[in-house]
Amino acid sequence: MTDCQHCHKPTKQASANMLCANCREDYWTMIYQLGHVQLPTLRSIMLRQAHIGTPAHTPNKGNAPLPIDVHAQDLIEESEAWLAEQAGKIRAAYAGYDWRKAWYAIISNKHTILTMSTAADDYAALEHITRRNEQALTPEDELIILGTCPNCHSMLTGTPDAESVTCQDCHSEWAAPAIKAARDQRLWQVQITGTPSDAAKELKRYGLTISRNLISQWLKRGKLHATPTEHKRQYTFNLGELAALLDCHR
């Protein structure tokens, strides 16, 4: 009995380098999704739905060059490099394949891929790539502000159920629950005295968008425990409470 080298749970595998049954299944699903869904979609974004950059001017009546989504291009290069590396481990000649042929080679050699001595490290690398791809492919209206990067203090966004988040500026990877907890903890320590409009503007500095009308509604309904001041329509707000109510309202 040894421990799985990825999840570290006890497994009956004979080799300490192997993955447990659950991790093998999850790893294989990620490999399949990378070539079947993520890479084709990213390439479509880069080549046909690009939105970063502007078409160059051409003196003739021909079509201007299509702008390239450079972020999608970076993700594609990282994904293709991973596929090439794994294919090359099966047979050296496969390392020179284009991404689709490399993926087919991997899919055709499932047992070899899952039982490689480097499987645990390869799986961890693919998890990182997959998370970045998923974040890029998630519509913006489904993303929320998770907090700020402890390394460069840039804003971190992700899906509500994200387990990890990668900073788009410094590329550091963090556990999403810890980032959100740090954000919420800081907000509970911050108070502001002013109108609902002032509170909304202050929350915006933390990346949280809320309307003054919604804050006023919470005050009228008794949902918000802000302390009235001697000035009309002014209260002392706790930003942590406002953020918590906003999370419930989404």
Short mmCIF file of C-alpha atoms in Angstrom, two decimals:
data_model
loop_
_atom_site.label_atom_id
_atom_site.label_comp_id
_atom_site.label_asym_id
_atom_site.label_seq_id
_atom_site.Cartn_x
_atom_site.Cartn_y
_atom_site.Cartn_z
CA MET A 1 0.00 0.00 0.00
CA THR A 2 1.46 3.34 -1.10
CA ASP A 3 0.14 6.88 -1.37
CA CYS A 4 -1.09 8.37 -4.64
CA GLN A 5 1.52 10.87 -5.76
CA HIS A 6 -1.14 13.43 -6.65
CA CYS A 7 -3.85 13.35 -3.98
CA HIS A 8 -1.63 11.52 -1.45
CA LYS A 9 -4.39 9.12 -0.46
CA PRO A 10 -3.54 5.44 0.13
CA THR A 11 -3.65 3.35 -3.03
CA LYS A 12 -2.92 -0.26 -3.95
CA GLN A 13 -0.62 0.75 -6.78
CA ALA A 14 2.70 -1.10 -6.79
CA SER A 15 4.70 1.88 -7.99
CA ALA A 16 5.08 4.99 -5.87
CA ASN A 17 5.01 7.06 -9.07
CA MET A 18 1.53 5.99 -10.10
CA LEU A 19 -1.80 7.70 -9.58
CA CYS A 20 -4.81 6.29 -7.77
CA ALA A 21 -7.88 5.24 -9.76
CA ASN A 22 -9.75 8.50 -9.14
CA CYS A 23 -6.79 10.68 -10.12
CA ARG A 24 -6.17 8.60 -13.25
CA GLU A 25 -9.79 9.11 -14.27
CA ASP A 26 -9.68 12.87 -13.60
CA TYR A 27 -6.31 13.20 -15.35
CA TRP A 28 -7.57 11.40 -18.43
CA THR A 29 -10.72 13.56 -18.52
CA MET A 30 -8.55 16.69 -18.46
CA ILE A 31 -6.41 15.37 -21.32
CA TYR A 32 -9.52 14.63 -23.37
CA GLN A 33 -11.07 18.04 -22.66
CA LEU A 34 -7.83 19.85 -23.51
CA GLY A 35 -7.76 18.54 -27.07
CA HIS A 36 -11.48 18.09 -27.65
CA VAL A 37 -12.84 21.35 -26.19
CA GLN A 38 -10.34 23.85 -24.80
CA LEU A 39 -7.72 24.10 -27.55
CA PRO A 40 -10.22 24.22 -30.45
CA THR A 41 -12.20 26.92 -28.62
CA LEU A 42 -9.11 28.97 -27.78
CA ARG A 43 -7.90 28.76 -31.37
CA SER A 44 -11.32 29.91 -32.55
CA ILE A 45 -11.11 32.90 -30.23
CA MET A 46 -7.59 33.72 -31.40
CA LEU A 47 -8.23 33.37 -35.13
CA ARG A 48 -11.85 34.32 -35.73
CA GLN A 49 -13.19 36.12 -32.67
CA ALA A 50 -10.12 38.15 -31.71
CA HIS A 51 -10.75 41.42 -29.90
CA ILE A 52 -7.32 42.64 -28.78
CA GLY A 53 -5.64 45.01 -31.19
CA THR A 54 -6.93 46.83 -34.26
CA PRO A 55 -6.68 45.87 -37.92
CA ALA A 56 -3.73 47.44 -39.67
CA HIS A 57 -4.47 49.96 -42.43
CA THR A 58 -4.06 48.67 -45.96
CA PRO A 59 -3.73 51.02 -48.93
CA ASN A 60 -5.66 48.71 -51.25
CA LYS A 61 -9.18 47.39 -50.97
CA GLY A 62 -8.09 44.06 -49.55
CA ASN A 63 -8.99 42.87 -46.09
CA ALA A 64 -6.95 44.16 -43.17
CA PRO A 65 -5.01 41.58 -41.14
CA LEU A 66 -7.10 39.95 -38.44
CA PRO A 67 -6.11 41.10 -34.94
CA ILE A 68 -4.88 38.40 -32.59
CA ASP A 69 -6.06 37.78 -29.04
CA VAL A 70 -2.61 37.62 -27.46
CA HIS A 71 -3.88 36.17 -24.17
CA ALA A 72 -5.54 33.27 -25.98
CA GLN A 73 -2.35 32.81 -27.98
CA ASP A 74 -0.29 32.45 -24.78
CA LEU A 75 -2.70 29.84 -23.44
CA ILE A 76 -2.62 27.95 -26.72
CA GLU A 77 1.18 27.87 -26.76
CA GLU A 78 1.30 26.57 -23.19
CA SER A 79 -1.31 23.90 -23.93
CA GLU A 80 0.38 22.79 -27.14
CA ALA A 81 3.77 22.62 -25.43
CA TRP A 82 2.32 20.28 -22.80
CA LEU A 83 0.85 18.00 -25.48
CA ALA A 84 4.13 17.94 -27.42
CA GLU A 85 6.07 17.04 -24.28
CA GLN A 86 3.76 14.15 -23.41
CA ALA A 87 3.67 12.86 -26.98
CA GLY A 88 7.47 12.97 -27.07
CA LYS A 89 7.59 10.74 -24.01
CA ILE A 90 5.67 8.07 -25.93
CA ARG A 91 8.02 8.25 -28.90
CA ALA A 92 10.64 10.91 -29.59
CA ALA A 93 9.35 11.51 -33.12
CA TYR A 94 5.91 12.43 -31.77
CA ALA A 95 7.32 15.57 -30.13
CA GLY A 96 7.39 17.23 -33.55
CA TYR A 97 3.72 16.61 -34.25
CA ASP A 98 1.25 19.48 -34.45
CA TRP A 99 -1.02 19.75 -31.43
CA ARG A 100 -3.89 17.68 -32.85
CA LYS A 101 -1.68 14.77 -33.94
CA ALA A 102 0.12 14.92 -30.59
CA TRP A 103 -3.23 14.75 -28.80
CA TYR A 104 -4.33 11.78 -30.93
CA ALA A 105 -1.05 10.03 -30.12
CA ILE A 106 -1.68 10.58 -26.41
CA ILE A 107 -5.30 9.43 -26.62
CA SER A 108 -4.16 6.28 -28.42
CA ASN A 109 -1.66 5.45 -25.67
CA LYS A 110 -3.77 5.80 -22.54
CA HIS A 111 -2.04 3.09 -20.51
CA THR A 112 1.42 4.47 -21.32
CA ILE A 113 0.47 8.02 -20.32
CA LEU A 114 -1.25 7.05 -17.06
CA THR A 115 1.55 4.78 -15.88
CA MET A 116 4.52 7.02 -16.68
CA SER A 117 6.90 7.72 -13.83
CA THR A 118 6.24 11.44 -14.39
CA ALA A 119 2.44 11.10 -14.37
CA ALA A 120 1.93 12.95 -11.08
CA ASP A 121 4.02 15.94 -12.18
CA ASP A 122 2.43 15.93 -15.63
CA TYR A 123 -1.03 15.88 -14.05
CA ALA A 124 -0.17 18.83 -11.79
CA ALA A 125 1.12 20.82 -14.77
CA LEU A 126 -2.03 20.04 -16.76
CA GLU A 127 -4.24 21.12 -13.85
CA HIS A 128 -2.55 24.53 -13.89
CA ILE A 129 -3.01 24.85 -17.66
CA THR A 130 -6.63 23.70 -17.52
CA ARG A 131 -7.54 26.20 -14.80
CA ARG A 132 -6.07 29.09 -16.80
CA ASN A 133 -7.92 27.93 -19.91
CA GLU A 134 -11.22 27.58 -18.07
CA GLN A 135 -10.92 31.06 -16.62
CA ALA A 136 -10.24 32.52 -20.06
CA LEU A 137 -13.19 30.65 -21.57
CA THR A 138 -15.65 31.67 -18.84
CA PRO A 139 -17.95 34.58 -19.85
CA GLU A 140 -17.12 37.76 -17.94
CA ASP A 141 -20.62 38.01 -16.48
CA GLU A 142 -20.02 34.68 -14.72
CA LEU A 143 -16.82 35.88 -13.04
CA ILE A 144 -16.67 37.50 -9.62
CA ILE A 145 -13.99 39.48 -7.82
CA LEU A 146 -12.12 37.04 -5.58
CA GLY A 147 -9.69 39.50 -4.04
CA THR A 148 -6.22 40.84 -4.71
CA CYS A 149 -2.99 39.08 -5.59
CA PRO A 150 -0.72 38.90 -2.50
CA ASN A 151 2.29 39.19 -4.79
CA CYS A 152 1.51 42.15 -7.07
CA HIS A 153 -1.81 43.37 -5.58
CA SER A 154 -3.65 43.06 -8.90
CA MET A 155 -7.33 42.21 -8.86
CA LEU A 156 -8.08 38.48 -9.06
CA THR A 157 -11.26 37.25 -10.74
CA GLY A 158 -12.71 33.78 -11.11
CA THR A 159 -15.85 31.70 -10.93
CA PRO A 160 -17.72 31.54 -7.60
CA ASP A 161 -16.72 27.91 -7.06
CA ALA A 162 -13.09 28.31 -8.18
CA GLU A 163 -10.59 26.35 -6.09
CA SER A 164 -7.59 28.30 -7.32
CA VAL A 165 -6.89 31.49 -9.21
CA THR A 166 -3.97 32.61 -11.36
CA CYS A 167 -2.96 36.25 -11.47
CA GLN A 168 -3.09 37.51 -15.05
CA ASP A 169 -0.31 40.02 -14.34
CA CYS A 170 2.39 38.13 -12.41
CA HIS A 171 1.09 34.59 -13.17
CA SER A 172 1.24 33.54 -9.52
CA GLU A 173 -1.27 30.87 -8.53
CA TRP A 174 -3.24 31.05 -5.29
CA ALA A 175 -5.90 29.09 -3.44
CA ALA A 176 -9.17 30.94 -4.16
CA PRO A 177 -10.77 30.33 -0.73
CA ALA A 178 -7.76 31.90 0.99
CA ILE A 179 -7.86 34.91 -1.33
CA LYS A 180 -11.58 35.43 -0.70
CA ALA A 181 -11.17 34.97 3.04
CA ALA A 182 -8.40 37.58 3.13
CA ARG A 183 -10.57 40.00 1.18
CA ASP A 184 -13.60 39.48 3.41
CA GLN A 185 -11.51 39.78 6.55
CA ARG A 186 -10.09 43.10 5.43
CA LEU A 187 -13.54 44.44 4.57
CA TRP A 188 -15.00 43.59 7.99
CA GLN A 189 -12.35 45.86 9.48
CA VAL A 190 -13.32 48.81 7.29
CA GLN A 191 -16.09 51.25 8.16
CA ILE A 192 -17.24 54.30 6.25
CA THR A 193 -19.56 57.10 7.27
CA GLY A 194 -21.65 58.61 4.52
CA THR A 195 -24.62 58.10 2.25
CA PRO A 196 -25.52 54.87 0.45
CA SER A 197 -23.88 56.41 -2.61
CA ASP A 198 -20.64 56.93 -0.66
CA ALA A 199 -20.70 53.31 0.51
CA ALA A 200 -21.23 52.08 -3.06
CA LYS A 201 -18.28 54.14 -4.29
CA GLU A 202 -16.05 52.81 -1.50
CA LEU A 203 -16.95 49.19 -2.29
CA LYS A 204 -16.11 49.83 -5.92
CA ARG A 205 -12.52 50.44 -4.85
CA TYR A 206 -12.45 46.82 -3.72
CA GLY A 207 -13.85 45.62 -7.03
CA LEU A 208 -17.40 45.11 -5.74
CA THR A 209 -20.15 46.75 -7.78
CA ILE A 210 -23.34 47.67 -5.96
CA SER A 211 -25.95 50.39 -6.54
CA ARG A 212 -26.85 53.00 -3.95
CA ASN A 213 -30.51 52.10 -4.52
CA LEU A 214 -29.89 48.52 -3.42
CA ILE A 215 -28.13 49.72 -0.26
CA SER A 216 -31.07 52.03 0.46
CA GLN A 217 -33.49 49.11 0.03
CA TRP A 218 -31.52 47.02 2.51
CA LEU A 219 -31.64 49.88 5.00
CA LYS A 220 -35.42 50.25 4.66
CA ARG A 221 -35.99 46.49 5.02
CA GLY A 222 -33.72 46.20 8.04
CA LYS A 223 -31.30 43.84 6.28
CA LEU A 224 -28.39 46.22 6.79
CA HIS A 225 -27.33 47.08 10.33
CA ALA A 226 -25.77 50.47 9.57
CA THR A 227 -25.66 53.03 12.37
CA PRO A 228 -27.54 56.30 11.66
CA THR A 229 -25.64 59.54 12.23
CA GLU A 230 -26.87 62.99 13.15
CA HIS A 231 -26.79 63.95 9.50
CA LYS A 232 -29.71 63.15 7.23
CA ARG A 233 -29.32 60.04 5.03
CA GLN A 234 -25.85 59.35 6.43
CA TYR A 235 -24.86 56.13 8.19
CA THR A 236 -21.79 54.29 9.41
CA PHE A 237 -21.47 51.24 7.17
CA ASN A 238 -19.39 48.12 7.67
CA LEU A 239 -18.00 47.12 4.28
CA GLY A 240 -17.74 43.48 5.29
CA GLU A 241 -21.47 43.34 5.97
CA LEU A 242 -22.21 45.04 2.65
CA ALA A 243 -19.97 42.58 0.80
CA ALA A 244 -21.63 39.61 2.51
CA LEU A 245 -25.10 40.87 1.57
CA LEU A 246 -23.94 41.43 -1.99
CA ASP A 247 -22.68 37.84 -2.24
CA CYS A 248 -26.09 36.58 -1.11
CA HIS A 249 -27.85 38.91 -3.55
CA ARG A 250 -26.01 37.61 -6.65
#
